[in-house]
C-alpha positions as a Markdown table, in Angstrom:
| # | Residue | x | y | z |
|---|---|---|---|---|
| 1 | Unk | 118.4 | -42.0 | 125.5 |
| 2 | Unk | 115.2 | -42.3 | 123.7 |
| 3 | Unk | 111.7 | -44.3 | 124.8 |
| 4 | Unk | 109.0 | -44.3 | 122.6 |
| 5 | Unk | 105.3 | -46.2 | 124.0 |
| 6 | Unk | 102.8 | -46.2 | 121.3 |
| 7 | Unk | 98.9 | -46.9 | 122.2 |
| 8 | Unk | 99.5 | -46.2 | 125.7 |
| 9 | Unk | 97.5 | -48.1 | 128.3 |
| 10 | Unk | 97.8 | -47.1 | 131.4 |
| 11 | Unk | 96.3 | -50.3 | 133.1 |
| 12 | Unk | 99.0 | -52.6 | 131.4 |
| 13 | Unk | 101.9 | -54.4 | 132.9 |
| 14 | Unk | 105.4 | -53.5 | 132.0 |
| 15 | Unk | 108.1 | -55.6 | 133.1 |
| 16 | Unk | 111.0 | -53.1 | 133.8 |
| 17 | Unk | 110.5 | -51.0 | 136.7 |
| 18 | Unk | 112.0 | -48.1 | 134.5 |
| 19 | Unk | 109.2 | -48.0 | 132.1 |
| 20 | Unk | 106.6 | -48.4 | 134.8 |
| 21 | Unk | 107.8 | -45.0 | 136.2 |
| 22 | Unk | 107.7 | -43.2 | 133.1 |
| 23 | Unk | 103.8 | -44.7 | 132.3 |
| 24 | Unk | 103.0 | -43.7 | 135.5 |
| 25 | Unk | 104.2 | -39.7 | 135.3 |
| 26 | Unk | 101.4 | -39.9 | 132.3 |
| 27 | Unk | 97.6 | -39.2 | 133.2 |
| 28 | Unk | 95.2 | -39.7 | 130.9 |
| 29 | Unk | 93.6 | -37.3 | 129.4 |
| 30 | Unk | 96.5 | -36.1 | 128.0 |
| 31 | Unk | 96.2 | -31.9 | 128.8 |
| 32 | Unk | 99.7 | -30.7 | 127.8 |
| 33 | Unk | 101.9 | -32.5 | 124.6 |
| 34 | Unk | 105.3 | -31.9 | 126.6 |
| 35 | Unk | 105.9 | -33.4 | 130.4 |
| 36 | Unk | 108.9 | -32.9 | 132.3 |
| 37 | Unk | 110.5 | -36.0 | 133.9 |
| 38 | Unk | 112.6 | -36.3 | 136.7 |
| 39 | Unk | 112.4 | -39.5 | 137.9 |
| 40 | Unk | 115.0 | -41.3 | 140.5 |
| 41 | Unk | 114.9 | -44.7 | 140.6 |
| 42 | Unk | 116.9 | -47.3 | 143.3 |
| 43 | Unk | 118.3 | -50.5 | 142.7 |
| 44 | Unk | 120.5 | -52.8 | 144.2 |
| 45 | Unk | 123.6 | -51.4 | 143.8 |
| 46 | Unk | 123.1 | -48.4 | 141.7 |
| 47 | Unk | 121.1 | -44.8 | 142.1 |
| 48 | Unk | 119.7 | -43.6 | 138.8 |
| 49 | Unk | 118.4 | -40.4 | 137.7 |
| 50 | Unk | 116.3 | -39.8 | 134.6 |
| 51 | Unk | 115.9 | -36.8 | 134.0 |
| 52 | Unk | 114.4 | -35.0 | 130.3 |
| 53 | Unk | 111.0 | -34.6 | 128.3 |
| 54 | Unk | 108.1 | -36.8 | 127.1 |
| 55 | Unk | 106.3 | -35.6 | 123.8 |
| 56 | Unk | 102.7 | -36.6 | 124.0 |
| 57 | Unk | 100.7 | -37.5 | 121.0 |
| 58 | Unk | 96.5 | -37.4 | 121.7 |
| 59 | Unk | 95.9 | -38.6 | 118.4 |
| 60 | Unk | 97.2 | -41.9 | 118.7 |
| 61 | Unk | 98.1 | -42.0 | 122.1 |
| 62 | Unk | 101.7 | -42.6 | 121.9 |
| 63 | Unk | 104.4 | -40.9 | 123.9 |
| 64 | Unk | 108.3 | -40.1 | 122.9 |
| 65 | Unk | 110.6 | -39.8 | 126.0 |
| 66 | Unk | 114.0 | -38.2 | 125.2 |
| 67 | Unk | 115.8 | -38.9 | 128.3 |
| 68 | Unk | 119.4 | -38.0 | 130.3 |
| 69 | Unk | 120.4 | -41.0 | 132.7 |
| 70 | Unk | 122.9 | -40.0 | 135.2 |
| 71 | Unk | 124.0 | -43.0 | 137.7 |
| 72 | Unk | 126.2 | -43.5 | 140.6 |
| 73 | Unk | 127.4 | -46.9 | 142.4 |
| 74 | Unk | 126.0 | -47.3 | 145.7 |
| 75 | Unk | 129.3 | -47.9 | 147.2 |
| 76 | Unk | 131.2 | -44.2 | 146.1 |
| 77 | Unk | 128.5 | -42.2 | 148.2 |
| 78 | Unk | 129.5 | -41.3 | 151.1 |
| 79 | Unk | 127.0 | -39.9 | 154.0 |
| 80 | Unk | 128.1 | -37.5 | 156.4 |
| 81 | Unk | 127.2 | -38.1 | 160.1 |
| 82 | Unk | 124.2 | -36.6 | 161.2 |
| 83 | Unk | 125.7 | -34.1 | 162.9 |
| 84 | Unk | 126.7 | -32.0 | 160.5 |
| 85 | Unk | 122.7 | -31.4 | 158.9 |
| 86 | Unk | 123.3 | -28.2 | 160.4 |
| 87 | Unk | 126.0 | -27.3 | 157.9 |
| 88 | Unk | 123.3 | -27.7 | 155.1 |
| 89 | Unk | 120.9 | -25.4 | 157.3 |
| 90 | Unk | 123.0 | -22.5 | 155.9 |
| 91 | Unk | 122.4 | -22.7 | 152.4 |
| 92 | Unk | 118.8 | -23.5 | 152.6 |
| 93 | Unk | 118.1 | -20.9 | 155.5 |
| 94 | Unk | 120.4 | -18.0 | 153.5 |
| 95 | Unk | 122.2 | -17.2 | 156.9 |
| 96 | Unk | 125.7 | -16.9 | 155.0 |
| 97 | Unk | 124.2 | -13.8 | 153.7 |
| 98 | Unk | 123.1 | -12.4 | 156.9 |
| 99 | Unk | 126.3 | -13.2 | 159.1 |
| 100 | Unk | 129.3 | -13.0 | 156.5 |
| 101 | Unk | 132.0 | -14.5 | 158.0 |
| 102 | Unk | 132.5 | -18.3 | 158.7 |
| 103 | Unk | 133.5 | -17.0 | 162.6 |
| 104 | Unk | 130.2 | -15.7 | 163.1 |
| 105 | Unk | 128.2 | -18.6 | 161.7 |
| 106 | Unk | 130.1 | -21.0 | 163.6 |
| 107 | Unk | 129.4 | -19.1 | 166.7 |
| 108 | Unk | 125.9 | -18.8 | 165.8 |
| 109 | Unk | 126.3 | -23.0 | 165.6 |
| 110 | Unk | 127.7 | -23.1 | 168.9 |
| 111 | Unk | 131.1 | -24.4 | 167.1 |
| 112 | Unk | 134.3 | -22.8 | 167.7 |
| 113 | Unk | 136.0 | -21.8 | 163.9 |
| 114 | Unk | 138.2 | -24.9 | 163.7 |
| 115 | Unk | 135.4 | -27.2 | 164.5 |
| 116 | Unk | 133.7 | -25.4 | 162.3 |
| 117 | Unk | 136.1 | -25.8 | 159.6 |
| 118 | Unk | 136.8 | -29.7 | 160.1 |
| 119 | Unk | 133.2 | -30.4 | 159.9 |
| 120 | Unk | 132.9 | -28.3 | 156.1 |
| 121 | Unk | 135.6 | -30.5 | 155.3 |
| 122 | Unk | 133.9 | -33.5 | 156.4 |
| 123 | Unk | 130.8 | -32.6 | 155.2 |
| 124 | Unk | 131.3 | -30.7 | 151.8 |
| 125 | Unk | 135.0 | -32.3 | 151.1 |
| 126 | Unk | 136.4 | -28.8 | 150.8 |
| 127 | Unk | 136.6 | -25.7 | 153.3 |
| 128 | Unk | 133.5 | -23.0 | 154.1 |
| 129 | Unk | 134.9 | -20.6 | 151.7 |
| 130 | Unk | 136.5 | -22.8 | 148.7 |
| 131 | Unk | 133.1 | -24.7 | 149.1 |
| 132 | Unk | 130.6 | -21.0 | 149.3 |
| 133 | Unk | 132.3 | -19.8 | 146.2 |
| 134 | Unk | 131.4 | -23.2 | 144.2 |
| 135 | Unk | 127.9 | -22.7 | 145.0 |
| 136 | Unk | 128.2 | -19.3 | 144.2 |
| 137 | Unk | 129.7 | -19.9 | 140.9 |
| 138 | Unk | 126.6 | -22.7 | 140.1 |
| 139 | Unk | 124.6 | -19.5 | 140.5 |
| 140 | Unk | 126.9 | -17.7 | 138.1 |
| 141 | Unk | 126.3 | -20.5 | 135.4 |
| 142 | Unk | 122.9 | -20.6 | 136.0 |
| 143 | Unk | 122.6 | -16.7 | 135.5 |
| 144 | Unk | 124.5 | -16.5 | 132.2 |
| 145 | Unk | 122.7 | -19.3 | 130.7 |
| 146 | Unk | 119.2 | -18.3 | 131.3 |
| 147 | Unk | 119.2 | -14.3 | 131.7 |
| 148 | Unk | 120.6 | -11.5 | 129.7 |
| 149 | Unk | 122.4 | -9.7 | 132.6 |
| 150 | Unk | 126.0 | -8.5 | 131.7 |
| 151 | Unk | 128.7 | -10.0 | 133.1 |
| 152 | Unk | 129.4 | -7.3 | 135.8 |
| 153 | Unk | 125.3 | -7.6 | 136.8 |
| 154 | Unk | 125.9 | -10.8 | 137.1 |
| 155 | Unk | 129.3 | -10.5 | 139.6 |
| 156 | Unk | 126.9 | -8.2 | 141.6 |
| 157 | Unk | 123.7 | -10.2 | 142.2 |
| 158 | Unk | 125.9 | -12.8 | 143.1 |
| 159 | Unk | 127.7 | -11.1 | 146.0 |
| 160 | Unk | 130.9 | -10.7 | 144.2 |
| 161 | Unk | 132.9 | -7.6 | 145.2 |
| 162 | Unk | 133.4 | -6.9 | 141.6 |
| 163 | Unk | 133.5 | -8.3 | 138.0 |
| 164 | Unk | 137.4 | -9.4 | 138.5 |
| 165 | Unk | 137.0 | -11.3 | 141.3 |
| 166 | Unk | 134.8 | -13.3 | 139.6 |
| 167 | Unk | 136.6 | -13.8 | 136.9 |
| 168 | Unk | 139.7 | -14.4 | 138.6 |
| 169 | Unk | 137.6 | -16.9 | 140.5 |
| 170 | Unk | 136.3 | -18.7 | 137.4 |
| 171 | Unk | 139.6 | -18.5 | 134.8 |
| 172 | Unk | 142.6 | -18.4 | 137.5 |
| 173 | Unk | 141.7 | -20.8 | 140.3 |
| 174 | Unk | 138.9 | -23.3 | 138.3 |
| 175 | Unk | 140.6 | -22.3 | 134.8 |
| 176 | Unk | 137.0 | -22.1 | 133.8 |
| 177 | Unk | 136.6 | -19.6 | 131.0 |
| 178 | Unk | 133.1 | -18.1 | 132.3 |
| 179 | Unk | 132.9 | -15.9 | 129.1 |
| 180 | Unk | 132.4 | -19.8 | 126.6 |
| 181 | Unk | 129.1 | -20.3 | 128.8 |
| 182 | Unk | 126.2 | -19.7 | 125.9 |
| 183 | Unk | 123.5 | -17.7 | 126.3 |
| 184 | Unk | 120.4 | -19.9 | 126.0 |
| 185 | Unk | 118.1 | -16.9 | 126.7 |
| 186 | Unk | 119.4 | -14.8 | 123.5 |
| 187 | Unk | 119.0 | -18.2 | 121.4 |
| 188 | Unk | 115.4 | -18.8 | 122.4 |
């Protein structure tokens, strides 16, 4: 998706809400010709997400947006009772690190394992450890794309035990062939 804005005033009225946002992630004077944009906008019965770059021009004050729009219906979230916020605790707090095993950190919780296990299911829609080794395999992509660690470096910084179990992990279970993820890092 592209937006272009040519003689950009700041002070005028746009009439969708959309391009309001965008005006208003510019500030005058323009300092930098590229701005990031990640804007999330509500309405009625949709959640977007905008998310790209805006190409600033000084010169003639005119601004390019080149723009991903994710959105979701309203109705196909689902929220999770508030009980189980502490289940997100983990991953922001990097106790799965320091306790290794779903027993302990359930016990740390005050949960018995089952407990435990029903609420990951409620809250993440798959179990503790099917769930852990998604996020760990986000990290994965996100290593391979943007450093030039080998494959086995990257198994290891990621708490695998070794390069096979990720790959197992990634072609076997999630028939994901890790080794077709490009390499931005060597292409910049």
């Amino acid at each position: 998706m592209s937006k272009s804005f040519s003689g950009l005033d700041f002070s005028s009225q746009y009439s969708n809400l959309v391009d309001k946002k965008l005006i208003s992630l510019l500030k005058l004077p323009i300092e930098t010709s590229v701005v990031p944009v990640n804007l999330h906008v509500s309405q009625s019965d949709l959640l977007l997400w905008y998310s790209g770059l805006a190409l600033l021009e000084d010169e003639d004050q005119s601004a390019e947006f080149f723009l991903n729009q994710l959105s979701i219906s309203r109705v196909s979230i689902r929220y999770s009772p508030r009980n189980l916020h502490y289940l997100d605790q983990l991953f922001e707090g990097g106790q799965i690190l320091e306790s290794g095993s779903p027993r302990k950190l359930a016990s740390d919780f005050g949960k018995n394992y089952n407990q435990f296990q029903s609420d990951c299911r409620n809250h993440f829609g798959d179990t503790f450890h099917q769930f852990q080794n998604k996020m760990k395999m986000l990290d994965v992509v996100c290593d391979v794309l943007f450093t030039s660690y080998s494959l086995k470096e990257i198994a290891y910084r990621n708490n695998f035990f070794n390069y096979n179990s990720m790959y197992i992990l990634f072609r076997n279970k999630y028939e994901f062939p890790i080794d077709s993820i490009p390499r931005l890092l060597t292409e910049i």
